[in-house]
Each structure stands twice: as structure tokens, then as C-alpha cells.
mmCIF file with all atom_site columns, C-alpha atoms in Angstrom:
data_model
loop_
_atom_site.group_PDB
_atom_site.id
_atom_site.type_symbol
_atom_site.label_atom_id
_atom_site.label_alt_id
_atom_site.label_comp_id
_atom_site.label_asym_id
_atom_site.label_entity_id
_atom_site.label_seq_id
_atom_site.pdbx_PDB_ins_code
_atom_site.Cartn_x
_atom_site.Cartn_y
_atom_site.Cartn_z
_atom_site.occupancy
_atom_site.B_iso_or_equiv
_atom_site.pdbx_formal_charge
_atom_site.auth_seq_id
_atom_site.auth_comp_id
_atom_site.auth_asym_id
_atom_site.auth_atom_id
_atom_site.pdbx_PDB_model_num
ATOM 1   C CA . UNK A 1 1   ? -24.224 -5.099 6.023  1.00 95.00 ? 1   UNK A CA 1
ATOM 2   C CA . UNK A 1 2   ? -22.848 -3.429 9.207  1.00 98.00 ? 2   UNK A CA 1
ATOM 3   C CA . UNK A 1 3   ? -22.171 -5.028 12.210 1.00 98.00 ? 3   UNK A CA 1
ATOM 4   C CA . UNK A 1 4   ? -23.204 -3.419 15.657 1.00 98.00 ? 4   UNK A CA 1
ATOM 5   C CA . UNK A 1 5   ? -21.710 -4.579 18.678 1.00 98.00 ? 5   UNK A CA 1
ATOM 6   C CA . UNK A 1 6   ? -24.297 -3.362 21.977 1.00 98.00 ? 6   UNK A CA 1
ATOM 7   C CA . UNK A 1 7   ? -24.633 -4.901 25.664 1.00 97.00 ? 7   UNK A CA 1
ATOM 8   C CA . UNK A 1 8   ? -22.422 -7.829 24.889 1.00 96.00 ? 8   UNK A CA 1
ATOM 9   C CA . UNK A 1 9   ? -24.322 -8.624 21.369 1.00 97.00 ? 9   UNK A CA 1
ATOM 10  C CA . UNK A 1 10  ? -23.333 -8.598 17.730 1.00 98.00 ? 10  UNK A CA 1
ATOM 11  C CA . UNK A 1 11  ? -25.781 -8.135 15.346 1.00 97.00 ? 11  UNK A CA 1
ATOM 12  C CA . UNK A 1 12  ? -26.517 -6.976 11.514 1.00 98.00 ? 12  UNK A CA 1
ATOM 13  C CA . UNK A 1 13  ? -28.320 -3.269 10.070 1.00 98.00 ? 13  UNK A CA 1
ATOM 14  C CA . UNK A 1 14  ? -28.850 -2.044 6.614  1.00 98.00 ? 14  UNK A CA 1
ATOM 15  C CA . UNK A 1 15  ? -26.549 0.641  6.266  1.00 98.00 ? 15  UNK A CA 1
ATOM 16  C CA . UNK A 1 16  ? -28.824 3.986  6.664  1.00 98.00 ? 16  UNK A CA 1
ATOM 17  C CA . UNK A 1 17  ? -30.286 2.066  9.219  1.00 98.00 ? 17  UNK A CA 1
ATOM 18  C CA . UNK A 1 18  ? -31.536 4.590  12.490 1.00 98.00 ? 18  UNK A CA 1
ATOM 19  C CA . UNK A 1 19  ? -29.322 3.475  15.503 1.00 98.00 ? 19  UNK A CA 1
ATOM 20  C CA . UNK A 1 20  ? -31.965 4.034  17.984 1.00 98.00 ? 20  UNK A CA 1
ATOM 21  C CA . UNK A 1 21  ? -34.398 1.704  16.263 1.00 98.00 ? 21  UNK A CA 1
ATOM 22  C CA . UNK A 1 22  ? -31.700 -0.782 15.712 1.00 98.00 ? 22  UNK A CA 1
ATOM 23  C CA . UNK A 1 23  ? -31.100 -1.144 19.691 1.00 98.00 ? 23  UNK A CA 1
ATOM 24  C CA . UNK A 1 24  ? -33.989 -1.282 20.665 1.00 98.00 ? 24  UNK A CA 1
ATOM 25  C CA . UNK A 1 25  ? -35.489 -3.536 17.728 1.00 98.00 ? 25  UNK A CA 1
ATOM 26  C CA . UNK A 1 26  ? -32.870 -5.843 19.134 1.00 98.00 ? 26  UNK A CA 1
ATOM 27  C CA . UNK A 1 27  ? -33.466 -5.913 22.882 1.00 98.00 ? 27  UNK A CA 1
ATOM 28  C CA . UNK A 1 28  ? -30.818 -3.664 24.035 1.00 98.00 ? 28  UNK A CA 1
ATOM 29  C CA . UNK A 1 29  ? -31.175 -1.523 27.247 1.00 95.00 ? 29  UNK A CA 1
ATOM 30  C CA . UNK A 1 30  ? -31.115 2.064  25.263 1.00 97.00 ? 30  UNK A CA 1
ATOM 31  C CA . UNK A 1 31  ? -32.677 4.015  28.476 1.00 98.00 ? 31  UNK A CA 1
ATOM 32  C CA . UNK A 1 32  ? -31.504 4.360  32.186 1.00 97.00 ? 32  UNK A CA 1
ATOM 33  C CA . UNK A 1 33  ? -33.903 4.382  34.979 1.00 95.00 ? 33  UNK A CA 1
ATOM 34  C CA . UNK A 1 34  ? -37.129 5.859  34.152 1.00 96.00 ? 34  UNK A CA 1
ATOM 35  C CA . UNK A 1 35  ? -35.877 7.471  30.841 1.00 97.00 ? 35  UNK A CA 1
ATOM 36  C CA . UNK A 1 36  ? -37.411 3.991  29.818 1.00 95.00 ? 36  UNK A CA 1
ATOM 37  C CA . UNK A 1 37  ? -40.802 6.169  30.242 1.00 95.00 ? 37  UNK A CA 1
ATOM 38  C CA . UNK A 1 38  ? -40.114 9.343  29.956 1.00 94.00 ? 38  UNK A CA 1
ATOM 39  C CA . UNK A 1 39  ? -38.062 10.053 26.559 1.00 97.00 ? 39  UNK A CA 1
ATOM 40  C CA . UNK A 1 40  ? -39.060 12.046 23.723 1.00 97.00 ? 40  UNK A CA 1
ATOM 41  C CA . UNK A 1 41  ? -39.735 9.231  21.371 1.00 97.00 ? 41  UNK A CA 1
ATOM 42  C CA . UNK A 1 42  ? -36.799 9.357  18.948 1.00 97.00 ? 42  UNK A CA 1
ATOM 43  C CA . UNK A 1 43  ? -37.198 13.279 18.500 1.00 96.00 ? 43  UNK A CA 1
ATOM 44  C CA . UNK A 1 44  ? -33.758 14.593 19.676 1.00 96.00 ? 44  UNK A CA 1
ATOM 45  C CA . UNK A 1 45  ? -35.370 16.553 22.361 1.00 95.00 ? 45  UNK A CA 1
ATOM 46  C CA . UNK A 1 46  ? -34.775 15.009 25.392 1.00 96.00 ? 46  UNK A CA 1
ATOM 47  C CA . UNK A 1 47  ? -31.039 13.417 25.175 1.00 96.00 ? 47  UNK A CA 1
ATOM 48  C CA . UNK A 1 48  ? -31.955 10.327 26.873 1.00 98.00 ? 48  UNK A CA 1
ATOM 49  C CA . UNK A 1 49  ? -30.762 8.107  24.594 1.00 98.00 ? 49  UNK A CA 1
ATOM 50  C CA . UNK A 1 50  ? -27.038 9.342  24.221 1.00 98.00 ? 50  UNK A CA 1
ATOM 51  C CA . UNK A 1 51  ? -24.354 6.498  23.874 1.00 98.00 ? 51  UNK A CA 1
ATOM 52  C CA . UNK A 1 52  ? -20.645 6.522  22.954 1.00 98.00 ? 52  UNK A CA 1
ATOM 53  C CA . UNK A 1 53  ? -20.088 5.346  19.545 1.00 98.00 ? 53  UNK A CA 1
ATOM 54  C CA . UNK A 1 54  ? -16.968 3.777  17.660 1.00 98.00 ? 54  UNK A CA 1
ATOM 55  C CA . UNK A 1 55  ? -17.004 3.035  14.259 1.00 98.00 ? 55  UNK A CA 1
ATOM 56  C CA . UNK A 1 56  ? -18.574 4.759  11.170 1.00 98.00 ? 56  UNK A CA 1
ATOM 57  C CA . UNK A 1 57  ? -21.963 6.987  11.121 1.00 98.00 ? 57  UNK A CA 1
ATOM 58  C CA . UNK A 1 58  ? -23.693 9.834  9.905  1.00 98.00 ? 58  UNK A CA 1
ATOM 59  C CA . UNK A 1 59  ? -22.535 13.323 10.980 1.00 97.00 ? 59  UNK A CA 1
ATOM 60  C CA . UNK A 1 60  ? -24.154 14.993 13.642 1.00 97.00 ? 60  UNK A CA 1
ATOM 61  C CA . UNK A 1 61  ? -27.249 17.291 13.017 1.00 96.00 ? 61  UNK A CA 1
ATOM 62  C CA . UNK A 1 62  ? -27.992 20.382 14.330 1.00 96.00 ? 62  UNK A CA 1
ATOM 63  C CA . UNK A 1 63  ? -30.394 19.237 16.186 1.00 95.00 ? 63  UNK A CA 1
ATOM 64  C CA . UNK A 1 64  ? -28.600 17.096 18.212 1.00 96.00 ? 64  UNK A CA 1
ATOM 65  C CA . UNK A 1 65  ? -25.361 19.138 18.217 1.00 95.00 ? 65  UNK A CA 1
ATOM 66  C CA . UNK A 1 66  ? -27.553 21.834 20.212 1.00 95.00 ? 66  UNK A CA 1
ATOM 67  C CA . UNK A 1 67  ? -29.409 19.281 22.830 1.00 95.00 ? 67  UNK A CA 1
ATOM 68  C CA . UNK A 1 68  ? -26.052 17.396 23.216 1.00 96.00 ? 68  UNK A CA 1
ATOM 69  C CA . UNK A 1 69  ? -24.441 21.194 23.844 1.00 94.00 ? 69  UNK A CA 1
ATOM 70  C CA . UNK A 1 70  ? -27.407 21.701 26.419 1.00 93.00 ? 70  UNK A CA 1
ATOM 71  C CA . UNK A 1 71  ? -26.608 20.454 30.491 1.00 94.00 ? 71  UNK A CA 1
ATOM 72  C CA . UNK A 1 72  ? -26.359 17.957 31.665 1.00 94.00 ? 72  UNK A CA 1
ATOM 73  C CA . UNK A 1 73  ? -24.586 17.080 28.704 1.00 93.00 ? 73  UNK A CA 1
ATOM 74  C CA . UNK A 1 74  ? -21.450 18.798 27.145 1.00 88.00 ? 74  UNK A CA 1
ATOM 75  C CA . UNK A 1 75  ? -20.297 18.948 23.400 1.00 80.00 ? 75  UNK A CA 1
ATOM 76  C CA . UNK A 1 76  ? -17.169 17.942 24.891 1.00 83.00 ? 76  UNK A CA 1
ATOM 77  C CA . UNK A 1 77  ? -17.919 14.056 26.335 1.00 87.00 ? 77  UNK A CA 1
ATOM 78  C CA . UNK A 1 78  ? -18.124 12.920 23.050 1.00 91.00 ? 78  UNK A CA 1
ATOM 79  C CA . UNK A 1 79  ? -21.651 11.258 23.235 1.00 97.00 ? 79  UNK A CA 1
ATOM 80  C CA . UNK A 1 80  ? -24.348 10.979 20.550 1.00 98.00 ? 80  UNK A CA 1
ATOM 81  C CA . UNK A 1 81  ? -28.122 10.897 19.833 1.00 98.00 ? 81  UNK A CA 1
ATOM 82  C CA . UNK A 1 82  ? -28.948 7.311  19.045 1.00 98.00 ? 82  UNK A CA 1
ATOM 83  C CA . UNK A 1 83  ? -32.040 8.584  17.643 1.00 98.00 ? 83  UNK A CA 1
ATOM 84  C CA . UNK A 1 84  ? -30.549 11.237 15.594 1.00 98.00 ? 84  UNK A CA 1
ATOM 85  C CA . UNK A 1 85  ? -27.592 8.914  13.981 1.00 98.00 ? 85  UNK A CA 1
ATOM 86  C CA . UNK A 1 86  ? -27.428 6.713  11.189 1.00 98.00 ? 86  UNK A CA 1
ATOM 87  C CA . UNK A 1 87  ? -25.535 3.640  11.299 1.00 98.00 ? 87  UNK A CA 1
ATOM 88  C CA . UNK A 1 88  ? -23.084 3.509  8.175  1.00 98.00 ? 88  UNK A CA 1
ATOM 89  C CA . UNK A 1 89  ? -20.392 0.877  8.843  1.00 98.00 ? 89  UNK A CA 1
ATOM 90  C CA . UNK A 1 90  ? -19.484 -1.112 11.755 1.00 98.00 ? 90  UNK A CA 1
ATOM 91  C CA . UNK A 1 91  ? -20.224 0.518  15.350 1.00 98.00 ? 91  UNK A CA 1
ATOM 92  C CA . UNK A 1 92  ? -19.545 -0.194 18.719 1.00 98.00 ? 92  UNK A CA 1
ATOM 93  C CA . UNK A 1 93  ? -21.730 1.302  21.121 1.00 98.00 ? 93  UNK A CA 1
ATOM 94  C CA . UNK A 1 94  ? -21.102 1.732  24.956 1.00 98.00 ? 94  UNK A CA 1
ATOM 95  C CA . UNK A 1 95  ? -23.607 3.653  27.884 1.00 98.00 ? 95  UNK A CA 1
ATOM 96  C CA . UNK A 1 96  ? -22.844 5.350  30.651 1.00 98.00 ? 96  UNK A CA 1
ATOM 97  C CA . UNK A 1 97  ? -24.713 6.042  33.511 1.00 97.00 ? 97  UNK A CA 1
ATOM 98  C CA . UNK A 1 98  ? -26.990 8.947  34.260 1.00 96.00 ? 98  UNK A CA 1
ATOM 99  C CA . UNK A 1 99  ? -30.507 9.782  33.614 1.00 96.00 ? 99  UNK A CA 1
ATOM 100 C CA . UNK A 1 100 ? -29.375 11.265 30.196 1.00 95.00 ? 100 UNK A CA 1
ATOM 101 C CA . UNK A 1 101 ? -26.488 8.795  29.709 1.00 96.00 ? 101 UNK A CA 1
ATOM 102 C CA . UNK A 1 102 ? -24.376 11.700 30.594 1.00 95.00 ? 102 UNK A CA 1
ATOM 103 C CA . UNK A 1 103 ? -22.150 10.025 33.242 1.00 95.00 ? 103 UNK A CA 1
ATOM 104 C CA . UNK A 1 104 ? -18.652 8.745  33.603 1.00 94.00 ? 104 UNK A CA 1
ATOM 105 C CA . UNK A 1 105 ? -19.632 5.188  34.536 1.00 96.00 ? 105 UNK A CA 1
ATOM 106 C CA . UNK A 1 106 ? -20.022 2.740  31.902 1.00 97.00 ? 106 UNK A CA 1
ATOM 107 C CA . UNK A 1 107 ? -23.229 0.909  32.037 1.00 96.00 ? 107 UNK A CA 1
ATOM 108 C CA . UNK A 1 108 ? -22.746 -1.644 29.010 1.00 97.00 ? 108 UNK A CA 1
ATOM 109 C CA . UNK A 1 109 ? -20.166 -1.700 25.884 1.00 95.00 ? 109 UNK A CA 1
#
């Protein structure tokens, strides 16, 4: 069973499993600000929900290849759709700041 380390806390996924429900099925702080409101749900529209990520998942899709190449955010900050990945091995998991997540601050690792 993966691992996935978020916020300061460790805890087990099936492999498959969708990151976004993962965080948030376990308390963690996906959302900045009011994105905790206003997000599109788990979607891939809106890009709220975009996080560094270390370790092993699913490809990106080209859904969230074209938001995440969309401003604020750049296909070159290295950021994913939590909503749009699958977790398939161990993962770390760090967000920045920003409405979007899009910043250069980190918020939690």
C-alpha cells in the first residue's frame, strides 16, 4: 500500500487511489484561502488544488496539462492536479502559496 506523506502526516492509499480524495479524506489543508469554496469540485478546471509531488503517480492528462499550461500557472513550476493524479507508489506532497497554489512560498510539505 503506498505511503503519502502531507502537512506533517503519514498515511496509507490503495494504489489507483485519487490524490485529491486521499488529502482531503484525511484532513489535509488541499485549498488556500477561499479556494476552500470556490474550486471546481475535483474537475481539473479550476487549478486550485495544484501541489508539488515526489514520488510515483500517474502521468499527467491532457486535461490538466492544458489548465496547468493556463496563467497563473506555468507548465514549467512543476506542479500537479491533485484531482487529476493517481497515487501509484509512495508520494510526498508539498503546497505553495497562492490562490491556485501557484506561488513560490511553501505552505506545508
Amino acid at each position: 500500500m503506498p505511503k503519502v506523506t502531507a502537512q506533517g502526516k503519514t498515511f496509507d492509499c490503495e494504489s489507483g487511489s485519487n490524490l485529491r480524495k486521499v488529502l482531503l479524506d484525511n484532513n489535509i489543508d488541499l485549498y488556500n484561502g477561499n479556494a476552500k469554496i470556490i474550486n471546481c469540485r475535483g474537475i481539473g478546471t479550476c487549478g486550485t488544488c495544484a501541489v508539488a509531488i515526489q514520488g510515483e503517480v500517474s502521468e499527467a492528462n491532457w486535461k490538466e496539462k492544458t489548465r496547468l499550461g493556463l496563467p497563473p500557472h506555468s507548465s514549467d513550476n512543476n506542479r500537479r492536479l491533485a484531482c487529476q493524479t493517481q497515487v501509484l507508489g509512495d508520494v510526498r506532497v508539498t503546497k505553495y502559496d497562492g490562490f491556485w497554489g501557484q506561488g513560490s512560498e511553501i505552505i506545508w510539505s
